Amino acid sequence: MAAGQLERGFAQQVGGIALPPAHVTGSESVAEPPSAPLSERYRTIRAHTEALAAMLSPEDQQVQSMPDASPTKWHRAHTSWFFETFLLRPHLPGYRVFHERFSLLFNSYYEAVGTRVARASRGLLTRPGADEIAAYRAHVDTAMAELLRQCAAEAAEQRSELVELGLHHEQQHQELILTDIKHALAANPLHPAYRPDTATVADAALPPLQWLEISRGIYEIGAAGGGFAFDNEFPRHQTLLPGCRIATRPVSVGEYLAFIDDGGYRRPELWLSDGWAKVLEEGWQAPLYWERESGAWTCYTLHGDRSLRRDEPVCHVSYYEAAAYAAWAGKRLPTEQEWEVARREYGGRWPAPEQWREAQPRVHPRPLAAGFHQDVWEWTGSAYLPYPGYRAAAGAVGEYNGKFMVNQMVLRGRSFATPAGHARPTYRNFFPPAARWQFSGIRLAEDS
Ligand SMILES: [Fe+2]
């Protein structure tokens, strides 16, 4: 995790055109400072994973509904393997490995660590059972408590940074537990609920869609250090934006229905070539989990089946659908740089973790409300590429982000399922353009 340093005295001439001074931002571009000691946050975050899994039976936790989605049980074990592999084995003297061959089962993609079960075969791992995974987690937690005591006593910065990485990694998997189990439960014709909720609420008035002006200029982008960020958010650097307008909120379900009703899924002229091929191949007619029966739309949610709410942000769309919708609307998607600048200039304060934390985790986007922050990740028009001067971290953890910088698109923001304290304005989420099972939506932009 090397923080990039940028000189503020960057030349104010690009291509002979005089430009306004670079926009320089303050501390809000970094993650919130940790509000609790590392050991306390470790316990809280690890317990949250178990709380998410506790809603599920051992049978639920076993299933893998597609190669991209992993069983809940696997997520619980893999996040423990991460701490065991990158913290306990190298840094806790005398650590006893829980099971020598678990690395074969629970290594995700780290070539430097060794061979592993193919991603698509994770659902075949009926053993170890859910109880043994719980014992594995408890074993790792006991050893991590000792390691964290040592870190605190020795002010061990490098180990503490690795613990931070392990905690943010676990938080990423907490969101994946929900996206993956939603896909699995939706595959059951009975559409069981992850968390039943019988509340029915009438559609509310949408906040008006307005346009935020981003003026032409040089802006600073990326993480500045001073708080946790993944290596792909570094180095902070300057970028030239040509000027644009960006929507104040994501696209609503009601607005997306107008695209469908206008033949959006039947008009190849709106689609990228690869996207249109997917429409034909997969028979896409609506976002994932939507169904139309006798002219009425319903959607599967983690609360079970529901009627569509027109005031919610549209969710479970691919990049291809986002781009087609934007073409239909006569707009485009923002670049990730435009998104970051808009969030910084108009987004207000990023919600503090305590404001974000609720008694029970949310499992569905809230209706759209006033304000920049909403409940779905937002596809940008930017390919997932290294920032200028990017360097992957040394060692096996260097495989965390850098090797995926091809064939994926960047999503910005956060979703309702993003854990408290995990997201930040510079966060770069990324998925392949056809992915629909994430909590992904659309924000529009246009040239100014
Ligand atoms: Fe992972």
mmCIF file of C-alpha atoms and ligand atoms in Angstrom, residues 74 78-79 82 108-110 169 173 400, ligand 1:
data_model
loop_
_atom_site.group_PDB
_atom_site.id
_atom_site.type_symbol
_atom_site.label_atom_id
_atom_site.label_comp_id
_atom_site.label_asym_id
_atom_site.label_seq_id
_atom_site.Cartn_x
_atom_site.Cartn_y
_atom_site.Cartn_z
ATOM 1 C CA TRP A 74 -16.813 -20.636 1.686
ATOM 2 C CA HIS A 78 -11.883 -17.831 2.986
ATOM 3 C CA THR A 79 -11.882 -14.634 5.060
ATOM 4 C CA PHE A 82 -6.790 -14.637 4.602
ATOM 5 C CA SER A 108 -9.293 -17.659 -3.820
ATOM 6 C CA TYR A 109 -6.855 -16.511 -6.485
ATOM 7 C CA TYR A 110 -3.388 -16.043 -4.958
ATOM 8 C CA HIS A 169 -11.281 -7.765 2.705
ATOM 9 C CA HIS A 173 -16.998 -10.521 1.383
ATOM 10 C CA TYR A 400 -5.284 -8.318 -4.528
HETATM 11 FE FE FE B 1 -11.264 -12.629 -1.027
#
